[in-house]
mmCIF file of C-alpha atoms in Angstrom:
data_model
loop_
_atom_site.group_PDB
_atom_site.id
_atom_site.type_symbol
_atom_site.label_atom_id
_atom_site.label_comp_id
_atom_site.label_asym_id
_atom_site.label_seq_id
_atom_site.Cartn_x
_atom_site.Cartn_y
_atom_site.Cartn_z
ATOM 1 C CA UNK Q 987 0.000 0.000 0.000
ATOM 2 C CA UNK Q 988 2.722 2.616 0.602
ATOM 3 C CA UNK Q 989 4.707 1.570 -2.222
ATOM 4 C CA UNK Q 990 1.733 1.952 -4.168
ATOM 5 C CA UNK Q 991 1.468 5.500 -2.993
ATOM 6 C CA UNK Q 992 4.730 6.593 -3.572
ATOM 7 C CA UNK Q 993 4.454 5.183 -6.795
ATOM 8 C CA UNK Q 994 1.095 7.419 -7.539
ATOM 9 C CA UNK Q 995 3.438 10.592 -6.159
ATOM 10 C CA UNK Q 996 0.809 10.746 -3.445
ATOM 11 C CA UNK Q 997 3.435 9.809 -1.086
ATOM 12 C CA UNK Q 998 7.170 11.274 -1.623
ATOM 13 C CA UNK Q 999 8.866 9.565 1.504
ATOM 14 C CA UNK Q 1000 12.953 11.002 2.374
ATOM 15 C CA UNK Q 1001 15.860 11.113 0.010
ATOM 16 C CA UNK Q 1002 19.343 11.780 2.065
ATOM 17 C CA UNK Q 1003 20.891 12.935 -1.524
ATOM 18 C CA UNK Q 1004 19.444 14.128 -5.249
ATOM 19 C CA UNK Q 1005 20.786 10.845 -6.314
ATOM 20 C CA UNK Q 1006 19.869 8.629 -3.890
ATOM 21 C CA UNK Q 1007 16.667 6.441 -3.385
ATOM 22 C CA UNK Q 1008 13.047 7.729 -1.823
ATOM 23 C CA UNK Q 1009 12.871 5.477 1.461
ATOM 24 C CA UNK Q 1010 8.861 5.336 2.022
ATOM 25 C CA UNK Q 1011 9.261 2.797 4.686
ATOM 26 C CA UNK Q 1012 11.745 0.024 6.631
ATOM 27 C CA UNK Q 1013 10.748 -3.531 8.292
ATOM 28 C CA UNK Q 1014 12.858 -4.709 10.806
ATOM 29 C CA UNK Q 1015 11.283 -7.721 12.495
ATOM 30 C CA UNK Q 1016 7.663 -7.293 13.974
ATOM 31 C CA UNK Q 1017 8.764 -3.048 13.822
ATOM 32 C CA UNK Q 1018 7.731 -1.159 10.635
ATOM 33 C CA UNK Q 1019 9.364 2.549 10.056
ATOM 34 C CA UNK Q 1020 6.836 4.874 8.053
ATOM 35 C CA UNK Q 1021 9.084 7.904 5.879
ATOM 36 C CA UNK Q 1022 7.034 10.823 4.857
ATOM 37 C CA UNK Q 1023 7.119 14.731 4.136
ATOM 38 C CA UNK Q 1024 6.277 16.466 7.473
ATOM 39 C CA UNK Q 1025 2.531 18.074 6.169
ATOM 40 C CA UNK Q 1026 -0.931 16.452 7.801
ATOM 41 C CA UNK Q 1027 -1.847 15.545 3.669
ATOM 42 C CA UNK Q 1028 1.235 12.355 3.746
ATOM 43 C CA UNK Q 1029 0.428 11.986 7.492
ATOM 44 C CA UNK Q 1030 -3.174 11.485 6.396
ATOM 45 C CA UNK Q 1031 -2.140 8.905 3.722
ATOM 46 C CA UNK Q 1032 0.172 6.762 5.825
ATOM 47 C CA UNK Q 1033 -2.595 6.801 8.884
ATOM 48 C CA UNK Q 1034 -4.897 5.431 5.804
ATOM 49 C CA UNK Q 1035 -2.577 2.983 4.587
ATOM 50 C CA UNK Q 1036 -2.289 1.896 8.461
ATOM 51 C CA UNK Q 1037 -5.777 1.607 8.663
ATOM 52 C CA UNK Q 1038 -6.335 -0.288 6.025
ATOM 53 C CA UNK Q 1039 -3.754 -2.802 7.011
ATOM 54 C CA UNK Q 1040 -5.395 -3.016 10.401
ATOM 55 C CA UNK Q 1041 -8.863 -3.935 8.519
ATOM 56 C CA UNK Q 1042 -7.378 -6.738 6.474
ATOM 57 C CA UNK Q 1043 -4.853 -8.445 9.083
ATOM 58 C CA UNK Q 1044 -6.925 -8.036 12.276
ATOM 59 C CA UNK Q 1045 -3.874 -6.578 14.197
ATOM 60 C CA UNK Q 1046 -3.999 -3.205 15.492
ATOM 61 C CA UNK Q 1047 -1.279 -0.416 15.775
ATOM 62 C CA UNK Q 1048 0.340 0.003 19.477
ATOM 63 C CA UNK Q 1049 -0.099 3.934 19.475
ATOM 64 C CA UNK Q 1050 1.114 3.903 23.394
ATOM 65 C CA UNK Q 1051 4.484 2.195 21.741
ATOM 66 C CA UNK Q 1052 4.915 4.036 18.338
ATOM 67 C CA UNK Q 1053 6.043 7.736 17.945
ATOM 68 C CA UNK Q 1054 7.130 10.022 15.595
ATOM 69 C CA UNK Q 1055 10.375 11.933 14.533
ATOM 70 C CA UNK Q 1056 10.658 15.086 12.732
ATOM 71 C CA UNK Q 1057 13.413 17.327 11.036
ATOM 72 C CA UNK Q 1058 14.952 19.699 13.699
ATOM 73 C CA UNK Q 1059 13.993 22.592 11.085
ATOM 74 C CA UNK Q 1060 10.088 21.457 11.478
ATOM 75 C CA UNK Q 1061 8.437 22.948 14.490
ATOM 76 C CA UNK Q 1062 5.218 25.064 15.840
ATOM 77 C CA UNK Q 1063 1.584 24.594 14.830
ATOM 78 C CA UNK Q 1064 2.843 22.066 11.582
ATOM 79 C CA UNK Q 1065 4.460 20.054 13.973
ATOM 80 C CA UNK Q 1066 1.412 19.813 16.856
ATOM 81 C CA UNK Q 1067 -0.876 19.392 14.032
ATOM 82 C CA UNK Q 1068 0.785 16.002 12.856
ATOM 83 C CA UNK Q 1069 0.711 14.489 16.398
ATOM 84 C CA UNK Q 1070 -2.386 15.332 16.854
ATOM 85 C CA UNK Q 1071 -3.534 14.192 13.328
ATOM 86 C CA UNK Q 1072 -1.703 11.213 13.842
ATOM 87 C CA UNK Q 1073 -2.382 10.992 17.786
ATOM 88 C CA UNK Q 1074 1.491 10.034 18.594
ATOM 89 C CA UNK Q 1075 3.897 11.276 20.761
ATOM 90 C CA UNK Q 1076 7.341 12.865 19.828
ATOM 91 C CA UNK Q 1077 9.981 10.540 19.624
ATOM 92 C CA UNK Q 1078 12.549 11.883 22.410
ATOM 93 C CA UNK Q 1079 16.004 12.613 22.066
ATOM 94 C CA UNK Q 1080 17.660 9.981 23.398
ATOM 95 C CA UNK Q 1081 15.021 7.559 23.198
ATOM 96 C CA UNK Q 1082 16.794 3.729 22.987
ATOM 97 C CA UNK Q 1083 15.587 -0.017 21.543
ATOM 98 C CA UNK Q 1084 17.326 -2.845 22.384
ATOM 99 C CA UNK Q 1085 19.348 -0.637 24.482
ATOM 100 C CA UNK Q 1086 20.869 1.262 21.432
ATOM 101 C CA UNK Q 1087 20.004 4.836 21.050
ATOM 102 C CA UNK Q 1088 17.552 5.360 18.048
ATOM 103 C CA UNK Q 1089 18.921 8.710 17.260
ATOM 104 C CA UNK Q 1090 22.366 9.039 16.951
ATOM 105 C CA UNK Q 1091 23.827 12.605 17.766
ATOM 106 C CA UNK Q 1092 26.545 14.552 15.269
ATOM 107 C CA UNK Q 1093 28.966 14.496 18.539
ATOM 108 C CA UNK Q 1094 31.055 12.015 18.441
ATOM 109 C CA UNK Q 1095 31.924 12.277 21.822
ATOM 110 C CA UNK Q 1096 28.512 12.062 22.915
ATOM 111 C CA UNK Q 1097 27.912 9.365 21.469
ATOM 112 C CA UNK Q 1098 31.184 7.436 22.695
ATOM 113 C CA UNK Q 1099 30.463 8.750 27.055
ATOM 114 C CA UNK Q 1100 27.029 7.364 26.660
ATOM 115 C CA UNK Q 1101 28.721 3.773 25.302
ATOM 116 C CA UNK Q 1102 31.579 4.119 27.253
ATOM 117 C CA UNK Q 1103 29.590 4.600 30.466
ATOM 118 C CA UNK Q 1104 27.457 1.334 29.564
ATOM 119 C CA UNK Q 1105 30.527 -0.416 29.195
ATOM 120 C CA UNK Q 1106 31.570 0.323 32.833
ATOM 121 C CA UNK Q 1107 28.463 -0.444 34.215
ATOM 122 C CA UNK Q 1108 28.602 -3.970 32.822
ATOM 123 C CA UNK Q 1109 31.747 -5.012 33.531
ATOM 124 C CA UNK Q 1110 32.094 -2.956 36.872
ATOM 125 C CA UNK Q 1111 29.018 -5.439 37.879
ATOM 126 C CA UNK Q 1112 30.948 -8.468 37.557
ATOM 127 C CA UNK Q 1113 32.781 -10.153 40.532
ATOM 128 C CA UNK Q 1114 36.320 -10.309 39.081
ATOM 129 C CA UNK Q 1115 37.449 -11.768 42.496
ATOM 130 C CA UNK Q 1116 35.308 -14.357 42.517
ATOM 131 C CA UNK Q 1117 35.956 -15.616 39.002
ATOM 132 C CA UNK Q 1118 39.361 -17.747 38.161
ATOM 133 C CA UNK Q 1119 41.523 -15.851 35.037
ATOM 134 C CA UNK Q 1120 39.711 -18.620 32.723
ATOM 135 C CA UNK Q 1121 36.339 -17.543 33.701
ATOM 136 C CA UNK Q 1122 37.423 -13.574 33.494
ATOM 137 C CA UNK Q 1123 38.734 -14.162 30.320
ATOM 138 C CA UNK Q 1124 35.627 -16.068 29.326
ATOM 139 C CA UNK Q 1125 33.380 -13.074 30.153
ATOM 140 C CA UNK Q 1126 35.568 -10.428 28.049
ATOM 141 C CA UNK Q 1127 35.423 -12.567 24.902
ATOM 142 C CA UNK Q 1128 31.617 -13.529 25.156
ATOM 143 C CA UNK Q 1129 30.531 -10.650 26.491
ATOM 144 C CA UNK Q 1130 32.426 -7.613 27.031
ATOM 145 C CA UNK Q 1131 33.798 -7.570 23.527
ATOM 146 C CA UNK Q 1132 30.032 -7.432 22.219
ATOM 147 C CA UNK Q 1133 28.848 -4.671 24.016
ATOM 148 C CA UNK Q 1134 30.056 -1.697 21.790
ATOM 149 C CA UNK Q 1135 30.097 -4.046 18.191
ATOM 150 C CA UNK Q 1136 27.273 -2.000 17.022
ATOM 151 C CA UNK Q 1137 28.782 1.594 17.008
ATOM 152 C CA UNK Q 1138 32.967 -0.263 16.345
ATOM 153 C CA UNK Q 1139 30.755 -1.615 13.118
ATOM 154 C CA UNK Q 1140 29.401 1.455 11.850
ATOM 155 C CA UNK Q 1141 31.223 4.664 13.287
ATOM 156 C CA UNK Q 1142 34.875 5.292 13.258
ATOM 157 C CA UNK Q 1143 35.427 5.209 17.005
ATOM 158 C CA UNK Q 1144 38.664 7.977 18.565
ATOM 159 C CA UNK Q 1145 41.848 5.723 19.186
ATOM 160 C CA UNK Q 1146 41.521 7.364 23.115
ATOM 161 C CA UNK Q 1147 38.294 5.675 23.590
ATOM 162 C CA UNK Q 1148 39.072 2.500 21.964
ATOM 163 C CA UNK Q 1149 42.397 2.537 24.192
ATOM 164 C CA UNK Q 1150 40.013 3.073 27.485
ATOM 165 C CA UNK Q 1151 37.744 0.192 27.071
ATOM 166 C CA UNK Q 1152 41.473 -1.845 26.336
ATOM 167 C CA UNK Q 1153 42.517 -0.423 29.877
ATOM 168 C CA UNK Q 1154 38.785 -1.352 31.335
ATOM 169 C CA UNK Q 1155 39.403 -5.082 29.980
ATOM 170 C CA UNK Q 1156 42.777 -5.335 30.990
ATOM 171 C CA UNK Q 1157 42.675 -4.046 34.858
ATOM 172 C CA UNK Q 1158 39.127 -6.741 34.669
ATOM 173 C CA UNK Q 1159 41.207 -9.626 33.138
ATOM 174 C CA UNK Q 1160 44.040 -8.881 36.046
ATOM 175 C CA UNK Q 1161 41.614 -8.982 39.178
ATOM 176 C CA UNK Q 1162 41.994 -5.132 39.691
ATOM 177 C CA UNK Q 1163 39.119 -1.986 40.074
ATOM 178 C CA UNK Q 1164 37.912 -1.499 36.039
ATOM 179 C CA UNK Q 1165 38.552 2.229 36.244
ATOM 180 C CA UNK Q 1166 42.005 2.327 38.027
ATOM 181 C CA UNK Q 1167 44.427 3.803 35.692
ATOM 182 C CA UNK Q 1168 47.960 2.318 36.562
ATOM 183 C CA UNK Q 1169 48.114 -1.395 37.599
ATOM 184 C CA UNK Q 1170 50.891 -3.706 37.555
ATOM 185 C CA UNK Q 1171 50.588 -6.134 34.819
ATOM 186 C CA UNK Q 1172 52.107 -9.652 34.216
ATOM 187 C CA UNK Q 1173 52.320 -9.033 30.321
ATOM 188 C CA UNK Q 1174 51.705 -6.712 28.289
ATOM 189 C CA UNK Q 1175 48.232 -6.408 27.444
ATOM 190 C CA UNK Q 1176 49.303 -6.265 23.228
ATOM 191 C CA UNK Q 1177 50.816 -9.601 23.885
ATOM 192 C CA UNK Q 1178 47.301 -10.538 25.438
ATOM 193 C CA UNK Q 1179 45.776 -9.541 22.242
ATOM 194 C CA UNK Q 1180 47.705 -11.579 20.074
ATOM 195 C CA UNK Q 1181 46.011 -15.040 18.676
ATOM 196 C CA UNK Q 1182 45.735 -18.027 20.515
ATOM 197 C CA UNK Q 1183 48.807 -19.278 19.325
ATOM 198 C CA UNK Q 1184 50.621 -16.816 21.390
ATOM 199 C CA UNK Q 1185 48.180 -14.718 22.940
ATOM 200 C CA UNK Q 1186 44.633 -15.231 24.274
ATOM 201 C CA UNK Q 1187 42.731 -14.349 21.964
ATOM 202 C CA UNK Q 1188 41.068 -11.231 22.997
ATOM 203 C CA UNK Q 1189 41.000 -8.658 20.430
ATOM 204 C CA UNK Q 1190 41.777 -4.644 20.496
ATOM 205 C CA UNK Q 1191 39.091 -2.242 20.074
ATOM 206 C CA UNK Q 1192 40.748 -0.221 17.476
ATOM 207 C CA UNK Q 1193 41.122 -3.561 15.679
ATOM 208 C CA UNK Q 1194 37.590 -4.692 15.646
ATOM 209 C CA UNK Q 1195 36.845 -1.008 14.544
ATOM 210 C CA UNK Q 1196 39.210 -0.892 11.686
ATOM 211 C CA UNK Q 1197 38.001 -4.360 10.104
ATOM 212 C CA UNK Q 1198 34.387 -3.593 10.751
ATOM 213 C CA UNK Q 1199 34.336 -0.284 9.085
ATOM 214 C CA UNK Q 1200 36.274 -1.482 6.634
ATOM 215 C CA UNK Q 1201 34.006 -4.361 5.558
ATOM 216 C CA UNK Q 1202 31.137 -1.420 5.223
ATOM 217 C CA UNK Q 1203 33.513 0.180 2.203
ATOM 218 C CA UNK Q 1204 33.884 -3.421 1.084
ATOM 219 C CA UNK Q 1205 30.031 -3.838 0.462
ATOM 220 C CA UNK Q 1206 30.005 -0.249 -1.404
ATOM 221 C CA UNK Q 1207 32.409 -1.979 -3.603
ATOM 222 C CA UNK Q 1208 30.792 -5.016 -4.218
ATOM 223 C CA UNK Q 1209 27.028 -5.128 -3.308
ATOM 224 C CA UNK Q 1210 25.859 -1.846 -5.118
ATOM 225 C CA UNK Q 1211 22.474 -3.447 -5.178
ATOM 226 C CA UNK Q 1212 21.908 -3.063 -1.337
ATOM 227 C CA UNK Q 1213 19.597 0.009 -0.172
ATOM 228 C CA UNK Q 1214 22.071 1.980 2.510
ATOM 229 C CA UNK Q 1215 24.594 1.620 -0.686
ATOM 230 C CA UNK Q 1216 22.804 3.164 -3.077
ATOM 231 C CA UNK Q 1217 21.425 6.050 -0.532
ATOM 232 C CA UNK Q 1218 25.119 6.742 0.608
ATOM 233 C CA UNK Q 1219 26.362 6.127 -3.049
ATOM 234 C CA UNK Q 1220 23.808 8.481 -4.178
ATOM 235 C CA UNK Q 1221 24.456 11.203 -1.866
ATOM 236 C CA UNK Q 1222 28.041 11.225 -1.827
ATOM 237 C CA UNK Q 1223 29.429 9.036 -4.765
ATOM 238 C CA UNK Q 1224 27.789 10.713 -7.865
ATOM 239 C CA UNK Q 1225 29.257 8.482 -10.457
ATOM 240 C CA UNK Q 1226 32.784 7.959 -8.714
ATOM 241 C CA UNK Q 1227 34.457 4.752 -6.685
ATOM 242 C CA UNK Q 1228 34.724 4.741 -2.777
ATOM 243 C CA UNK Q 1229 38.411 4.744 -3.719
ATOM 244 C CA UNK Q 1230 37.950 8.477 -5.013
ATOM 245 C CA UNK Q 1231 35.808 9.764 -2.862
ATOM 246 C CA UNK Q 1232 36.436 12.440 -0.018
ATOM 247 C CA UNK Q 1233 34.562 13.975 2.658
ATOM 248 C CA UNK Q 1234 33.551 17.712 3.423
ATOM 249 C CA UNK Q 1235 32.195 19.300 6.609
ATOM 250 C CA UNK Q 1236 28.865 18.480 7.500
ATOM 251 C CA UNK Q 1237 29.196 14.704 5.706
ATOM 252 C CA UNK Q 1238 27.680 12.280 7.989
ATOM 253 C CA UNK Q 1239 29.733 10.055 10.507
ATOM 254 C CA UNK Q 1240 29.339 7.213 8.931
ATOM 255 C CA UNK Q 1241 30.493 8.462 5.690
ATOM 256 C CA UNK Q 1242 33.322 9.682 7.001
ATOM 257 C CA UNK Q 1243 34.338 6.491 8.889
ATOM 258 C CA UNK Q 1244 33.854 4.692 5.489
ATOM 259 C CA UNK Q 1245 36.321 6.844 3.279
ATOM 260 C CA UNK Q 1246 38.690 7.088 6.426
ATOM 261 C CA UNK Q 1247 39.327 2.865 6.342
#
């Protein structure tokens, strides 16, 4: 139904570039994201479309658990009149699923306190005492290392920060407070990070960034076909290779992350 919409021009959804694809809408299990221009006429359509989905299927929209987002250049009467058209609530700021923030800010170092304090909580909870160095080196490679995958896989994370949560892991792995700066170590945590041939396994931050990030350039490369591709390609690329491309002020993190691996 909203395909068929956009398709009639009666529903325009976002472009991020001139080039790039209209996004009208994203699925991502049982949670569907709805992409519109912010007047009550698309906010009528997609509430129609809804509607009509609700008729057929039998299931019902969660209003008390859906929201909506709009452009920080969109606000006043326009913006009230769409909630209350709509009858949802704002989205907030720093509103999170699956404990990941939905929204992620233009700081960079915003972003990385907010993960970096998450870290600390979950490791800081653990009873390194208690465990043997198996069992604490157990926990950092099934858990610990997991925590900040999402953002190492996507952003281009500051070598400090990366370096922290290595100093976290380390004073952890040694039986020591998490946030103590200088402990004495038995090797050199490098060493540590080497493969199990000579090491234990346990991998570097900046490491895991570099490889995930660079895997995203990788699929730019390869899988044009894929939707984020072709909106990035779109927006930035304009007929060139990753390989040529460059990045201005104002380009989006993850852009720049991309053309910096």
């Amino acid at each position: 139904m909203v395909c068929a919409q956009n398709s009639w021009c009666r529903l325009k959804g976002i472009k991020v570039g001139r080039d790039s694809p209209s996004i009208t809408h994203l699925l991502f299990t049982d949670y569907l994201l709805l992409f519109g221009k912010a007047t009550v006429r698309e906010a009528s359509i997609l509430d129609d479309c809804l509607s009509e989905y609700m008729a057929w299927s039998g299931q019902k929209v969660n209003r008390a658990k859906s929201s909506v987002h709009f452009s920080k250049n969109l606000r006043g009467q326009p913006l009230v009149a769409i909630m209350d058209h709509l009858q949802l609530r704002k989205l907030p700021s720093k509103a999170k699923h699956l404990g990941l923030p939905l929204i992620i800010p233009r700081s960079k170092g915003e972003a990385a306190v907010e993960i970096k304090e998450k870290f600390l909580k979950k490791i800081t909870g653990w009873k390194a005492k208690i465990l043997s160095q198996a069992g604490r080196t157990m926990m950092i490679k099934a858990v610990a290392g997991a925590i900040p995958s999402y953002f190492l896989g996507y952003y281009a994370m500051p070598n400090a920060w990366c370096k922290d949560l290595d100093r976290f892991l380390k004073n952890f792995l040694w039986g020591y407070k998490v946030k103590k700066p200088r402990n004495l170590s038995l090797k050199g945590w490098k060493s540590i990070c080497l493969p199990k041939c000579g090491g234990l396994g346990i991998r570097l931050f900046s490491d895991i960034n570099t490889a995930l990030v660079s895997k995203l350039a990788w699929f730019m490369i390869s899988q044009k076909e894929r939707l984020w591709v072709r909106v990035l390609g779109g927006k930035y690329l304009r007929g060139k290779s990753v390989m040529e491309a460059g990045v201005s002020v104002g380009d989006l993190w993850i852009w720049r992350s991309i053309v910096k691996y």
